[in-house]
Amino acid sequence: MTAELFEDMAPEKGAQTVMAPGAMLLHGLARAVDAALLRGLEDVIASATLRHLTTPGGYTMSVAMSNCGPLGWVSDRSGYRYEALDPLSVRPWPVIPPCWMDLAVEAAVQAGYQRFQPDACLVNMYEPGAKLSLHQDKDEKDFSAPIVSVSLGLPATFLFGTGSRSDKPQRHRLVHGDVVVWGGPARLAYHGVAPLADGEHPLLGRRRINLTFRRAG
Ligand code: MD3
Ligand code: FE
């Protein structure tokens, strides 16, 4: 009998799961520093407010987004791209908080990437019902760099497919403190997030925050 069979029992902190070739889940790696990460979040969103972007097709995204670092990911009627200035403030994005950077670099090292130098961090905020449709992350210049993602707050069902949109995705539960490093053959996989189930998290309330660290430029 394994602990994961019980719904509320995640693998222990320090455990690592290979979700697919190139996709390494570092269970609970962010949990020990969660309070510091959340202070960083307050600073980032005080300078660059969370906002619901418009897709090129004219839809409003249900996930609210912001960025920090030299480059930030934006979407509007003209397309998806990375920008050095926040289009709302017309000022540079805030710096990546040092404790965020330390965590992202440590996660990359644990997954075998010794030289990860992120220049962009996308902040995603989900409220109950918010979702992210299946997509690939291909607006970055160099696909040899991994993407590191950090999940905080309410749990989510993460959908993880292949390089082909029509393949049925696997479902994985990501909980507060989980960190995933996506590189190699996983880097261009289709992925998304199922509509967030309602709940109450002790630190974040009715929200999920996801941080993704990228080498964009
Ligand atoms: C697999 N975010 O911001 S994080 C995104 O939970 C995004 O907010 C989701 O997809 C979220 O683009 C998923 C996990 C993730 C991030 C990037 C990936 C998985 C990935 C890039 C390639 C493959
Ligand atoms: Fe993505």
Coordinates of C-alpha atoms and ligand atoms in Angstrom, one line a residue:
M1 CA 0.0 0.0 0.0
T2 CA 1.5 3.4 -0.9
A3 CA 0.8 6.7 0.7
E4 CA -0.2 8.4 -2.6
L5 CA -3.2 6.2 -2.9
F6 CA -4.8 8.2 -0.1
E7 CA -6.1 11.4 -1.5
D8 CA -4.6 13.8 1.1
M9 CA -1.3 12.1 1.3
A10 CA 1.3 13.5 -1.1
P11 CA 4.7 12.0 -1.4
E12 CA 7.1 13.2 1.3
K13 CA 9.1 16.4 1.0
G14 CA 12.4 15.6 -0.7
A15 CA 10.9 12.9 -2.9
Q16 CA 11.4 13.3 -6.6
T17 CA 9.1 11.9 -9.3
V18 CA 9.9 11.6 -13.0
M19 CA 6.5 12.6 -14.5
A20 CA 7.8 12.0 -18.0
P21 CA 11.2 12.0 -19.7
G22 CA 12.6 15.5 -18.9
A23 CA 9.9 16.4 -16.4
M24 CA 11.1 16.1 -12.7
L25 CA 8.7 16.8 -9.9
L26 CA 10.5 17.9 -6.7
H27 CA 7.8 17.4 -4.0
G28 CA 7.4 20.1 -1.5
L29 CA 10.8 21.8 -2.3
A30 CA 9.3 25.3 -1.9
R31 CA 7.4 24.6 1.3
A32 CA 10.3 25.5 3.7
V33 CA 10.5 29.0 2.2
D34 CA 6.9 29.6 1.5
A35 CA 6.6 32.7 3.7
A36 CA 9.6 34.3 2.1
L37 CA 8.2 33.5 -1.3
L38 CA 4.9 35.2 -0.4
R39 CA 6.6 38.3 0.8
G40 CA 8.3 38.5 -2.6
L41 CA 4.9 38.1 -4.2
E42 CA 3.5 41.1 -2.4
D43 CA 6.5 43.2 -3.6
V44 CA 6.2 42.0 -7.2
I45 CA 2.4 42.6 -7.5
A46 CA 2.6 45.9 -5.8
S47 CA 4.9 47.1 -8.7
A48 CA 3.3 45.1 -11.5
T49 CA -0.3 44.4 -10.8
L50 CA -2.0 41.1 -11.6
R51 CA -4.1 41.5 -14.7
H52 CA -6.3 39.4 -17.1
L53 CA -4.6 39.5 -20.5
T54 CA -6.4 39.3 -23.8
T55 CA -5.6 36.5 -26.2
P56 CA -4.8 37.2 -29.9
G57 CA -8.3 35.7 -30.6
G58 CA -10.0 38.4 -28.4
Y59 CA -10.7 36.2 -25.3
T60 CA -9.9 37.4 -21.7
M61 CA -7.8 34.8 -19.9
S62 CA -9.3 33.5 -16.6
V63 CA -5.8 33.3 -15.0
A64 CA -4.5 36.7 -13.8
M65 CA -0.8 37.3 -14.7
S66 CA 2.1 39.5 -13.9
N67 CA 5.9 39.2 -14.3
C68 CA 9.3 40.0 -12.8
G69 CA 12.8 39.9 -14.2
P70 CA 14.3 41.6 -17.3
L71 CA 11.6 40.2 -19.6
G72 CA 7.9 39.5 -19.1
W73 CA 5.4 37.5 -21.1
V74 CA 2.5 39.4 -22.5
S75 CA -0.5 38.7 -24.7
D76 CA -2.8 41.1 -26.6
R77 CA -4.7 41.3 -29.9
S78 CA -1.4 41.4 -31.8
G79 CA 0.1 38.2 -30.3
Y80 CA 2.2 36.6 -27.6
R81 CA 5.7 37.9 -26.8
Y82 CA 8.2 38.9 -24.2
E83 CA 8.6 42.5 -23.4
A84 CA 11.1 44.5 -21.2
L85 CA 8.5 47.0 -20.1
D86 CA 5.2 46.3 -18.4
P87 CA 2.6 47.6 -20.9
L88 CA 0.4 48.8 -18.0
S89 CA 3.0 50.9 -16.1
V90 CA 5.3 51.4 -19.1
R91 CA 8.2 50.7 -16.7
P92 CA 10.6 47.8 -16.4
W93 CA 9.1 44.7 -14.6
P94 CA 10.2 44.4 -11.0
V95 CA 13.3 42.4 -10.2
I96 CA 13.0 38.7 -9.4
P97 CA 13.1 38.4 -5.6
P98 CA 16.4 36.9 -4.5
C99 CA 14.7 34.0 -2.6
W100 CA 12.7 33.2 -5.8
M101 CA 15.9 33.1 -7.8
D102 CA 17.7 30.9 -5.2
L103 CA 14.9 28.4 -5.3
A104 CA 14.7 28.2 -9.1
V105 CA 18.4 27.7 -9.5
E106 CA 18.5 25.1 -6.7
A107 CA 15.6 23.2 -8.4
A108 CA 17.4 23.3 -11.8
V109 CA 20.6 22.0 -10.2
Q110 CA 18.6 19.1 -8.5
A111 CA 17.2 18.2 -12.0
G112 CA 20.7 18.3 -13.5
Y113 CA 20.8 21.8 -15.0
Q114 CA 23.9 23.5 -13.5
R115 CA 23.8 26.7 -15.5
F116 CA 20.1 27.8 -15.4
Q117 CA 20.0 31.6 -15.6
P118 CA 16.3 32.7 -15.8
D119 CA 15.6 36.2 -17.2
A120 CA 11.8 36.0 -16.9
C121 CA 9.4 34.9 -14.2
L122 CA 5.7 34.7 -15.1
V123 CA 3.3 34.9 -12.1
N124 CA 0.0 33.1 -12.7
M125 CA -2.9 33.6 -10.2
Y126 CA -5.9 31.2 -10.3
E127 CA -9.2 31.7 -8.5
P128 CA -11.8 28.9 -8.4
G129 CA -12.9 28.1 -12.0
A130 CA -9.8 29.6 -13.6
K131 CA -8.0 27.3 -16.1
L132 CA -5.2 27.3 -18.7
S133 CA -6.0 25.5 -21.9
L134 CA -3.6 23.0 -23.5
H135 CA -0.7 25.0 -25.0
Q136 CA 3.1 24.8 -25.7
D137 CA 5.6 27.4 -24.3
K138 CA 7.5 28.4 -27.5
D139 CA 7.9 32.1 -27.2
E140 CA 11.3 31.7 -25.6
K141 CA 14.5 31.9 -27.8
D142 CA 16.4 28.9 -26.4
F143 CA 14.5 25.6 -25.8
S144 CA 17.7 24.0 -24.4
A145 CA 17.0 25.9 -21.1
P146 CA 14.4 24.3 -18.8
I147 CA 11.4 25.9 -17.3
V148 CA 11.1 25.7 -13.5
S149 CA 7.6 26.0 -12.0
V150 CA 6.6 26.6 -8.4
S151 CA 3.1 25.9 -7.2
L152 CA 1.6 27.7 -4.1
G153 CA -1.8 27.7 -2.5
L154 CA -4.8 25.6 -3.6
P155 CA -4.0 22.3 -5.4
A156 CA -4.4 22.0 -9.1
T157 CA -4.8 19.2 -11.7
F158 CA -2.1 19.7 -14.2
L159 CA -2.5 18.3 -17.7
F160 CA 0.6 17.0 -19.4
G161 CA 0.5 15.8 -22.9
T162 CA 3.1 15.1 -25.6
G163 CA 4.5 17.2 -28.5
S164 CA 1.2 16.5 -30.3
R165 CA -1.9 18.4 -29.3
S166 CA -4.3 15.5 -30.0
D167 CA -2.6 13.0 -27.6
K168 CA -4.6 12.5 -24.5
P169 CA -2.8 14.3 -21.6
Q170 CA -1.9 12.6 -18.3
R171 CA -3.3 14.3 -15.2
H172 CA -1.0 15.1 -12.2
R173 CA -2.0 16.8 -8.9
L174 CA 0.3 19.7 -8.0
V175 CA 0.1 20.9 -4.4
H176 CA 1.5 23.8 -2.3
G177 CA 5.3 23.8 -2.4
D178 CA 5.7 21.5 -5.4
V179 CA 8.4 22.5 -7.9
V180 CA 8.7 21.0 -11.4
V181 CA 11.6 21.3 -13.8
W182 CA 10.6 20.8 -17.4
G183 CA 13.5 20.3 -19.9
G184 CA 14.8 18.1 -22.7
P185 CA 12.0 16.1 -24.3
A186 CA 9.4 17.7 -22.0
R187 CA 10.2 21.2 -22.9
L188 CA 7.8 21.5 -25.9
A189 CA 5.1 19.2 -24.5
Y190 CA 1.5 20.4 -24.5
H191 CA 0.3 21.2 -21.0
G192 CA -2.5 23.0 -19.2
V193 CA -4.4 23.3 -15.9
A194 CA -7.9 22.0 -15.3
P195 CA -10.5 24.5 -13.8
L196 CA -9.4 25.2 -10.2
A197 CA -11.5 23.5 -7.6
D198 CA -12.7 25.8 -4.8
G199 CA -11.1 25.5 -1.4
E200 CA -9.3 27.5 1.3
H201 CA -5.6 27.4 1.7
P202 CA -4.1 28.5 5.1
L203 CA -1.6 31.0 3.5
L204 CA -3.3 31.9 0.2
G205 CA -7.0 31.6 0.8
R206 CA -9.1 30.8 -2.3
R207 CA -6.2 31.1 -4.7
R208 CA -3.4 29.2 -6.5
I209 CA -0.2 31.0 -7.5
N210 CA 2.2 29.5 -10.0
L211 CA 5.6 30.9 -10.7
T212 CA 7.4 29.9 -13.9
F213 CA 11.1 30.8 -14.4
R214 CA 12.3 31.0 -18.0
R215 CA 15.2 31.8 -20.1
A216 CA 13.3 33.9 -22.7
G217 CA 15.8 36.1 -24.4
Ligands
MD3_1 C1 5.7 21.9 -19.4 N1 1.6 27.5 -16.3 O1 2.6 29.7 -17.4 S1 3.2 25.3 -14.7 C2 2.5 28.7 -18.1 O2 0.3 26.0 -13.4 C3 1.9 27.4 -17.6 O3 0.2 28.0 -14.1 C4 0.9 26.4 -15.7 O4 1.7 26.5 -18.3 C5 0.5 26.8 -14.3 O5 2.9 28.6 -19.3 C6 1.7 25.2 -15.6 C7 4.0 23.9 -15.4 C8 4.7 24.1 -16.7 C9 5.2 25.3 -17.1 C10 5.8 25.4 -18.3 C11 6.0 24.2 -19.1 C12 4.8 23.0 -17.5 C13 5.5 23.0 -18.7 C14 6.7 24.3 -20.3 C15 6.9 23.1 -21.1 C16 6.3 21.9 -20.6
FE2 FE 2.8 26.8 -20.2

